[in-house]
Coordinates of C-alpha atoms in Angstrom, one line a residue:
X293 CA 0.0 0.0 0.0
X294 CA 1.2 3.8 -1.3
X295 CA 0.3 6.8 0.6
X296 CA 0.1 10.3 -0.8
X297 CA -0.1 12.5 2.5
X298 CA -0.7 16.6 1.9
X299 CA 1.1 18.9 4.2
X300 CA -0.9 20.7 7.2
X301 CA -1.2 21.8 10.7
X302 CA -1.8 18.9 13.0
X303 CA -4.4 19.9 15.4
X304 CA -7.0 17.8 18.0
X305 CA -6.8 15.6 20.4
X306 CA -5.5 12.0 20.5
X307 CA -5.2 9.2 22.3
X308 CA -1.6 6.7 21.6
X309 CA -2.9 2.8 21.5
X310 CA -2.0 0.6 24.4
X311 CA 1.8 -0.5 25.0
X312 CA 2.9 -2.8 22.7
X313 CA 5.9 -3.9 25.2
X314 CA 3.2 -4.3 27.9
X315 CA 0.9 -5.9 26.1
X316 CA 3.6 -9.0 24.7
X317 CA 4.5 -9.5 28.5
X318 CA 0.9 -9.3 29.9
X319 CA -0.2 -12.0 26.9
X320 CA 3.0 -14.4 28.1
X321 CA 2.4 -13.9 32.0
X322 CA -1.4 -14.5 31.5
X323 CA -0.6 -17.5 29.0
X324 CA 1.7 -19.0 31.8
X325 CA -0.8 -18.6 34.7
X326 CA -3.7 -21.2 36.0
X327 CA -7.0 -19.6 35.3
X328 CA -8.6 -16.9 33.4
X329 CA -6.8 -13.6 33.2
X330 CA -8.2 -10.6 31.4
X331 CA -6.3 -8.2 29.1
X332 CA -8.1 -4.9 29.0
X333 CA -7.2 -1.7 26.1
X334 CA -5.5 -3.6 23.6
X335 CA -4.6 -3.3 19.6
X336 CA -3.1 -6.2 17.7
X337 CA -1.2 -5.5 15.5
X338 CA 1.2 -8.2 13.8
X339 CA 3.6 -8.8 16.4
X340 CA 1.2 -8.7 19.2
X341 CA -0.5 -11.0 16.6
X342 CA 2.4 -13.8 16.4
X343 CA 2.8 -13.8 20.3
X344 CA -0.8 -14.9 20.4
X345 CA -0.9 -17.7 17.8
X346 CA 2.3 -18.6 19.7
X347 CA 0.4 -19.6 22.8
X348 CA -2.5 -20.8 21.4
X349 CA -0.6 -23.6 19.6
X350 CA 1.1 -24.4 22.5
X351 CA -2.8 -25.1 24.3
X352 CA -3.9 -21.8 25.4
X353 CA -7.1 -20.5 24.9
X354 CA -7.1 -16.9 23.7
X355 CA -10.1 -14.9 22.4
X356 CA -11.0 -11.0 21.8
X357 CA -14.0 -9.8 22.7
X358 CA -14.9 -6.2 23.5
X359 CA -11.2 -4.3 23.1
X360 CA -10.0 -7.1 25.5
X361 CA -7.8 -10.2 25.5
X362 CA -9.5 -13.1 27.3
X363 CA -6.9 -15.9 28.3
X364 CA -8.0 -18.9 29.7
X365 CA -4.6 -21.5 30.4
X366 CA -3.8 -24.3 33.0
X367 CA -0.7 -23.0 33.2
X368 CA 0.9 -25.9 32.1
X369 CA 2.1 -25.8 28.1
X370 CA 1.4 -28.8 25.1
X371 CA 4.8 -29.6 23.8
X372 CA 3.5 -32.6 22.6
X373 CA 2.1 -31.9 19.1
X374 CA 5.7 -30.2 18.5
X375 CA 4.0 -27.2 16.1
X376 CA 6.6 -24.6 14.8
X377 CA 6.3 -21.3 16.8
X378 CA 5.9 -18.7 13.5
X379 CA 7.4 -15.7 14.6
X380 CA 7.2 -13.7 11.3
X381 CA 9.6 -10.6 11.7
X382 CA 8.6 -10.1 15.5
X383 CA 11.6 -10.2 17.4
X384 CA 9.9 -9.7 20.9
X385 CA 8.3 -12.9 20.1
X386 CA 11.4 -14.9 19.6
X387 CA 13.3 -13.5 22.2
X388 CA 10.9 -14.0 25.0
X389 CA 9.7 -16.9 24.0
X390 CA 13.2 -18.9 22.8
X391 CA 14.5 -19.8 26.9
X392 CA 10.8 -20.1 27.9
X393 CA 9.5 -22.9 25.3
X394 CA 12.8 -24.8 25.6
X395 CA 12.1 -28.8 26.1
X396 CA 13.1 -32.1 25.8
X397 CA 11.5 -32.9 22.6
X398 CA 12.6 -29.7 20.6
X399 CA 11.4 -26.9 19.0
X400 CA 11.2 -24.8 16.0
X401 CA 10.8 -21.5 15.6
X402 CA 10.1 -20.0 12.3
X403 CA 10.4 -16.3 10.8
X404 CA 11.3 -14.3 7.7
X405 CA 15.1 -14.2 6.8
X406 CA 16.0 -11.0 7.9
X407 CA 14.8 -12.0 11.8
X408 CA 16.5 -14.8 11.8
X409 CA 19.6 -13.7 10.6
X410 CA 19.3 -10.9 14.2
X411 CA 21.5 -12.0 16.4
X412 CA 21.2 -14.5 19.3
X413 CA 24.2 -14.7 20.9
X414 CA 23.1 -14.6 24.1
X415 CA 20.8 -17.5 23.6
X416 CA 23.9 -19.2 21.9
X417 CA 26.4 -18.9 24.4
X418 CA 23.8 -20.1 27.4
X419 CA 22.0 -22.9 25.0
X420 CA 26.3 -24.4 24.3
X421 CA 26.9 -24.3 28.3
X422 CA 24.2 -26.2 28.8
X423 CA 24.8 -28.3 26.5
X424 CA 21.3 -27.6 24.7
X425 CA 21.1 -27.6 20.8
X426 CA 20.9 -24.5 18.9
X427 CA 21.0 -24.9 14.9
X428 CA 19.8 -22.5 12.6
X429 CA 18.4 -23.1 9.4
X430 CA 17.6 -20.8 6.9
X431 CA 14.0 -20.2 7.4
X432 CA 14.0 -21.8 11.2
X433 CA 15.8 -22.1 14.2
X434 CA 15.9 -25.6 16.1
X435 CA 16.2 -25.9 19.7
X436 CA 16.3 -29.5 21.8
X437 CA 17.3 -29.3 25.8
X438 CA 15.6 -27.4 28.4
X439 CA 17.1 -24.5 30.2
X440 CA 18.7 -24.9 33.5
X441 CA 18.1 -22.8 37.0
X442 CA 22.0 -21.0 37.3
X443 CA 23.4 -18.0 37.8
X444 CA 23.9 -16.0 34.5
X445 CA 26.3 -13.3 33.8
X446 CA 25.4 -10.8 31.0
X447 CA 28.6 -8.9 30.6
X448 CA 27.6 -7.2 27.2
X449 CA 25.1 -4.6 26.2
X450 CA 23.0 -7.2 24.5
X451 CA 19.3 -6.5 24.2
X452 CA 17.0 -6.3 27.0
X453 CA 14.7 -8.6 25.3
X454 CA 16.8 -11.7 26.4
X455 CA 17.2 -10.6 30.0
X456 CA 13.4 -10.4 29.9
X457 CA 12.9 -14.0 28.3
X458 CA 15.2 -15.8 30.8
X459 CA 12.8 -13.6 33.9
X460 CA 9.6 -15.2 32.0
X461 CA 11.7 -18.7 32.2
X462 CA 13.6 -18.8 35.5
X463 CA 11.0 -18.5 38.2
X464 CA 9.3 -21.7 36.9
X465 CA 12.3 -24.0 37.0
X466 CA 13.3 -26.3 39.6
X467 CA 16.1 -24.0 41.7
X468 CA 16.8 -21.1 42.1
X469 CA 18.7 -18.6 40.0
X470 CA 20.7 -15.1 39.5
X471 CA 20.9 -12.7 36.7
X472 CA 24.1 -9.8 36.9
X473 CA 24.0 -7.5 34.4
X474 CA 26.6 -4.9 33.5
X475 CA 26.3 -1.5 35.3
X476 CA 24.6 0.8 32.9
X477 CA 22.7 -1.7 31.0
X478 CA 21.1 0.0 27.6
X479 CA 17.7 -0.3 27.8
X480 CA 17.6 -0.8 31.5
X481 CA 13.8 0.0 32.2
X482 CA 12.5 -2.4 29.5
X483 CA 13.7 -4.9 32.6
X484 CA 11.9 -3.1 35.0
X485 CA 8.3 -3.5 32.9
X486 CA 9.2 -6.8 32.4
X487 CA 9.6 -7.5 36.4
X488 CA 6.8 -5.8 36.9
X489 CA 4.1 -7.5 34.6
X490 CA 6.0 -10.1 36.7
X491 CA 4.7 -9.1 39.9
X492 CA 1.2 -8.8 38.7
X493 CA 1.0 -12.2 38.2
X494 CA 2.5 -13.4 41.5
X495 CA 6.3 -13.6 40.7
X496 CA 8.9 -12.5 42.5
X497 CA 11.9 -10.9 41.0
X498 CA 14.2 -9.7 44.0
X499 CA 16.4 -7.1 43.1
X500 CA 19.5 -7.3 45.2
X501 CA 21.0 -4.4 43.3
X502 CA 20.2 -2.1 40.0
X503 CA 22.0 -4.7 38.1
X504 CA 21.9 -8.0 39.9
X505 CA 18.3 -10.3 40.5
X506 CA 17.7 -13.1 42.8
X507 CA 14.7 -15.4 41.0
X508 CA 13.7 -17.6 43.5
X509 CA 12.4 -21.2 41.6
X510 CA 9.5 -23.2 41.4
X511 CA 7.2 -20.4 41.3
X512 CA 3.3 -20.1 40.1
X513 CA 1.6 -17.7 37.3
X514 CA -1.2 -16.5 38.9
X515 CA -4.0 -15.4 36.6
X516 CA -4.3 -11.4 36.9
X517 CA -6.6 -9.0 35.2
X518 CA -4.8 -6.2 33.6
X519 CA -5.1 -2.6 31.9
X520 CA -2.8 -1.7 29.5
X521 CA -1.4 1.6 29.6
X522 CA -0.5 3.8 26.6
X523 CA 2.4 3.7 24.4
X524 CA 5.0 6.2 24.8
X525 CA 7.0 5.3 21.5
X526 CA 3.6 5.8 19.1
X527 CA 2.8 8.9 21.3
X528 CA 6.1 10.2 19.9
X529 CA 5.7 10.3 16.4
X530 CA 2.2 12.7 17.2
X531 CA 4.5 14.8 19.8
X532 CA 7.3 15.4 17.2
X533 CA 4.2 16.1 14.5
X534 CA 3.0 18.6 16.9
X535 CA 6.3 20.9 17.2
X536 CA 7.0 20.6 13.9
X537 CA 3.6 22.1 12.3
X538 CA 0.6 21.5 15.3
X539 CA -1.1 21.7 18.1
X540 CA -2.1 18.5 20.0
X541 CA -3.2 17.3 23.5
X542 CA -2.3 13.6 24.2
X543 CA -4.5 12.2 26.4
X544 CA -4.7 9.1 28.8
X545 CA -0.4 9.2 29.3
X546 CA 0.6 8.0 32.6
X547 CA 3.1 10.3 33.7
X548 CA 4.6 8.5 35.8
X549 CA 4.9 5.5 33.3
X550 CA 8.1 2.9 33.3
X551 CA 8.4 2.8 29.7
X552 CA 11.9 4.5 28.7
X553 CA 10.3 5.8 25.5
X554 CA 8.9 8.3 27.9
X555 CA 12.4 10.2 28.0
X556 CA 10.8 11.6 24.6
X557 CA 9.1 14.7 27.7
X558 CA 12.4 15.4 29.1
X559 CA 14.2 15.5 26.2
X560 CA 11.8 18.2 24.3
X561 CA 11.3 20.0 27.3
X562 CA 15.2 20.8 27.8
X563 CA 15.0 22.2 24.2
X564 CA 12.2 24.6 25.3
X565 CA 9.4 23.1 23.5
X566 CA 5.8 24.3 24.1
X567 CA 4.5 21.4 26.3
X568 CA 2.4 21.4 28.8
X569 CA 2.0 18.4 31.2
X570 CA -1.2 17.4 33.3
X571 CA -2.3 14.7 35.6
X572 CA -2.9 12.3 32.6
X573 CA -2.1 14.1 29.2
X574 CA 0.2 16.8 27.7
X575 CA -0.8 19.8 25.5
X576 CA 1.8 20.2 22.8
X577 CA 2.3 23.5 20.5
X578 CA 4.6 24.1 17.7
X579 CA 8.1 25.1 18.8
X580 CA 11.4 25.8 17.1
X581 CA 13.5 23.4 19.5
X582 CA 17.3 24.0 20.4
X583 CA 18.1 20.2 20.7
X584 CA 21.8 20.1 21.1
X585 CA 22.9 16.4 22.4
X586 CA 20.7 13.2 22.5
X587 CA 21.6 9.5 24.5
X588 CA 19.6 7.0 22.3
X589 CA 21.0 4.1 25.1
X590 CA 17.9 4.0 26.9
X591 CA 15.9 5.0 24.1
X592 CA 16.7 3.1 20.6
X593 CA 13.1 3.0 19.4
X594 CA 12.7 7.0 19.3
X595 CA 15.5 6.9 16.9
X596 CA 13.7 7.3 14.0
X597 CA 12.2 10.1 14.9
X598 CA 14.4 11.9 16.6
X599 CA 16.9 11.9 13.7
X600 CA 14.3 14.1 11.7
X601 CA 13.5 16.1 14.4
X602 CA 17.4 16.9 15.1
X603 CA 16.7 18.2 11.4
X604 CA 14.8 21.0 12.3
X605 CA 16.4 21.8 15.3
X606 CA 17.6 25.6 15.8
X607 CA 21.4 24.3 16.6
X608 CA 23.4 20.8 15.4
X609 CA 22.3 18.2 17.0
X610 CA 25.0 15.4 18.6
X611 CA 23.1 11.9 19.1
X612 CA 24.9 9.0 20.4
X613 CA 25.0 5.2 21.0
X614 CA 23.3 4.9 17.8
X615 CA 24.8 1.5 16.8
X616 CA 22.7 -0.5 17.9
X617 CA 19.9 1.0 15.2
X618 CA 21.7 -1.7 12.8
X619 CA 20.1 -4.3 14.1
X620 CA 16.8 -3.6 14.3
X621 CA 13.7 -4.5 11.7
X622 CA 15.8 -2.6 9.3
X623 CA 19.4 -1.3 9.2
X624 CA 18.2 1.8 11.1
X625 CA 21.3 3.6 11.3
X626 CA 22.1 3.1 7.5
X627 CA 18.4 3.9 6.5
X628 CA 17.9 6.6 8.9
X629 CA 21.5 8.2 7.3
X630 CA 20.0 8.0 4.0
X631 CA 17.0 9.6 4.1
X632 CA 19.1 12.8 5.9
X633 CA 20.8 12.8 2.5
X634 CA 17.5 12.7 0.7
X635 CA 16.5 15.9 2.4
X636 CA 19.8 17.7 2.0
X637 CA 20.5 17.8 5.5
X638 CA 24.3 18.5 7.1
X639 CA 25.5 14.9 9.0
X640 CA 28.7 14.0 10.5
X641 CA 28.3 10.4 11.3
X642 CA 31.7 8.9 13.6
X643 CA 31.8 5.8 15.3
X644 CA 28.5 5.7 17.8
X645 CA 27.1 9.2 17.1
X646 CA 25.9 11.4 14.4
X647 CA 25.8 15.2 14.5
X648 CA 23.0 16.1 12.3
X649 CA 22.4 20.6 11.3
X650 CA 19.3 22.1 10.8
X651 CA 17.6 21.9 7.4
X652 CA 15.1 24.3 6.6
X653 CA 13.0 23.3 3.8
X654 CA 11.8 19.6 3.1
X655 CA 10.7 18.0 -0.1
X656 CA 10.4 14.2 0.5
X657 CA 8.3 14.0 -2.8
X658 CA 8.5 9.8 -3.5
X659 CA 10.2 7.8 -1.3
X660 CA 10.4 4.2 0.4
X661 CA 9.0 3.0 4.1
X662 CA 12.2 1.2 3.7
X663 CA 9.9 -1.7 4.8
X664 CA 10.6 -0.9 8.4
X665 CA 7.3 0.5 10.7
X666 CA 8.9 3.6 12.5
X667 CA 11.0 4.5 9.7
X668 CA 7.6 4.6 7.4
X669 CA 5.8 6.6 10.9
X670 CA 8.4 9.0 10.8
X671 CA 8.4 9.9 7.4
X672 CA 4.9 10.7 7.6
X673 CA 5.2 12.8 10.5
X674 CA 7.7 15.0 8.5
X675 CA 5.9 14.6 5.1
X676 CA 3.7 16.8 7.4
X677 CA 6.3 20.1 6.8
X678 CA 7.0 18.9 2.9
X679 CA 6.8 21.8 0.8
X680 CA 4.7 19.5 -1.8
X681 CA 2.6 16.2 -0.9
X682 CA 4.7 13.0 -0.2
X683 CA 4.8 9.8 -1.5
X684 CA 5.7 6.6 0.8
X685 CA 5.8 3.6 -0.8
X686 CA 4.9 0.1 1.5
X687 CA 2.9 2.2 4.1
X688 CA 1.2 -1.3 5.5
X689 CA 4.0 -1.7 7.3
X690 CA 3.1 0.2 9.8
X691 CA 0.6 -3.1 10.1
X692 CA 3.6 -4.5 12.2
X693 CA 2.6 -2.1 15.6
X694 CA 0.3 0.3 15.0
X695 CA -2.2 -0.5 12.3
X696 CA -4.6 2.5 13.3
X697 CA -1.5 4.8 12.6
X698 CA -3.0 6.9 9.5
X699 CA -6.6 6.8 10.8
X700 CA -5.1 8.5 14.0
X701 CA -3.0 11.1 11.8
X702 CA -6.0 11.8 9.7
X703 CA -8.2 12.5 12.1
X704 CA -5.8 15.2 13.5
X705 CA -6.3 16.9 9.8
X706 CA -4.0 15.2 7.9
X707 CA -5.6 14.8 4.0
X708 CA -4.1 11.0 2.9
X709 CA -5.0 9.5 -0.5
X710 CA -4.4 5.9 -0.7
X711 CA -2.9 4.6 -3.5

């Protein structure tokens, strides 16, 4: 699907779709618990969309009814039909899932080229120590063994995502374990949702430290109704829309929220952006920002994003620890890098940062989603400022998280023709 999306003032109220990292951990805690548990404010899109089909091959009842995930489970998952687990191009579903559905009679867990070929060293290096087998094919990856209660060192700044799959996996196997991480882990607070979807179903994660967890074994899901809180990393791209060219109040945020994507406030308010904050929402004006340095460490989603906003910042902008954009659904950083040449704007990009200067006229005119969902989000946020309508090409994209995306930006006063 092509898009043709017309310049204008963004202007209206909105409310961002539930947590999509929320929403993945409140679907495996509730599939891992005895009982009924109820999953309230949802949106499935295609990731959310794998992690369910996951479970429900694996014996879980699952059904949708009324904006709300019902999940009925024994607790206890079927291994023995021994179906593939088709993970498509969702990463959260094949990290989380790879420690917790290790058994005896092996698994296989299936996904387009380009997941696969993401690295797994983490997974590797536990999966070889414990002597559990690890192949990878190319359109699957095979594991036989079951993972062992231990204590597990993670000395490298690998993603969060696997620290979160092993705290699914631990508190249900027979012993006790430990998990030290590196001081000044990247994506630190991604642990902290994790541990505590944990707690509301009744596990306990002790944290003897800010980087080392005590995960006591042979623990019990217990079922849980939950509401999921919304997204701070699709409340972004409407933020950023809104100082660029709007005026927007976000509603139902939870300021207080764990989610690191919520660094988005901070950083736009040190730049002396027009926000204003309330109990639960923010008002957000157009502003000409003055955004002069950026840590994406915390933060790697809002990359996207961020790098065209550093475009029309008043000064250069310096952001760092962008590396690990590489590996994402796309090359990122490489993507990201050329789409600032498509728009003539002034880069310096050494080693683990980029310094991007203020551009002050856009013309996107016809160019690619580069098949990745936040890239394609962020291009439509500044085909916004264009000086002439914009072209994206493979817009369903998008389908991957936030499938309501161009409804939501039309309805702020966006004109879009489908192609």
């Amino acid at each position: 699907m092509d898009v043709l999306i017309h310049p204008n003032f963004i202007k209206g109220q909105f409310t961002p779709p539930p947590s999509k990292s929320y929403l993945h951990r409140a679907i495996i805690a509730a599939s891992l618990a005895s009982g009924k548990s109820i999953i309230k404010n949802i949106l499935i899109g295609d990731d959310i969309q794998q992690t369910i089909e996951a479970f429900r091959s694996l014996g879980v009842k699952i059904e949708y009814l009324d904006n709300q995930l019902i999940i009925e489970s024994t607790g206890k998952l079927n291994f023995n039909d021994n179906h593939p687990i088709y993970c498509h191009e969702s990463g959260s579903t094949l990290r989380f899932l790879m420690p917790l559905l290790t058994n005896d009679k092996g698994i296989e867990f299936h996904g387009q080229k380009s997941l696969l070929k993401r690295p797994l060293d983490l997974y590797e290096k536990i999966f070889a120590d414990q002597n559990i087998v690890f192949v990878r094919f190319d359109d699957y990856i095979y594991t036989e063994g079951k993972i062992k209660a231990n204590i597990y060192h993670i000395t490298d700044d690998t993603s969060s995502q696997y620290i979160s799959g092993l705290l699914f996996t631990l508190p249900l196997l027979n012993g006790d374990s430990e998990i030290i991480i590196k001081e000044n882990f990247e994506s630190r607070k991604y642990i902290d949702m994790t541990i505590y979807m944990l707690k509301q179903f009744g596990i306990k994660i002790e944290s003897l430290s800010n980087h080392h967890f005590f995960i006591p074994g042979n623990q019990v899901y217990k079922a849980s109704d939950i509401d999921i809180e919304s997204d701070y990393s699709q409340a972004a791209f409407f933020i950023v829309g809104a100082i660029l060219n709007g005026d927007v109040t976000i509603k139902n945020l939870n300021i207080n929220s764990l989610q690191p994507d919520k660094k988005i406030i901070d950083i736009l308010l040190d730049s002396h952006a027009n926000i204003d904050i309330f109990q639960d929402s923010i008002k957000v004006k157009k502003s000409l920002v003055d955004i002069q340095n950026i840590d994406l460490s915390q933060t790697i989603d809002l990359g996207p994003i961020l790098f065209l906003l550093a475009s029309q910042s008043k000064s250069k902008t310096n952001i760092k620890h962008i590396n690990r954009l590489i590996h994402k659904e796309s090359n990122r950083l490489e993507n990201m890098v050329d789409i600032l040449h498509k728009i003539k704007a002034n880069y310096n990009l050494l080693d683990d940062q980029i310094t991007i200067s203020h551009q002050n006229t856009i013309d996107l005119k016809d160019i690619s989603s580069y098949n990745d969902h936040r890239i394609a989000m962020s291009l439509a946020i500044l085909s916004t400022i264009s000086k002439s309508p914009t072209i994206i090409r493979q817009m369903e994209v998008i389908n991957k998280s936030y499938p309501t995306f161009l409804n939501d930006l039309e309805n702020l006063g966006i004109k879009i023709e489908y192609l």
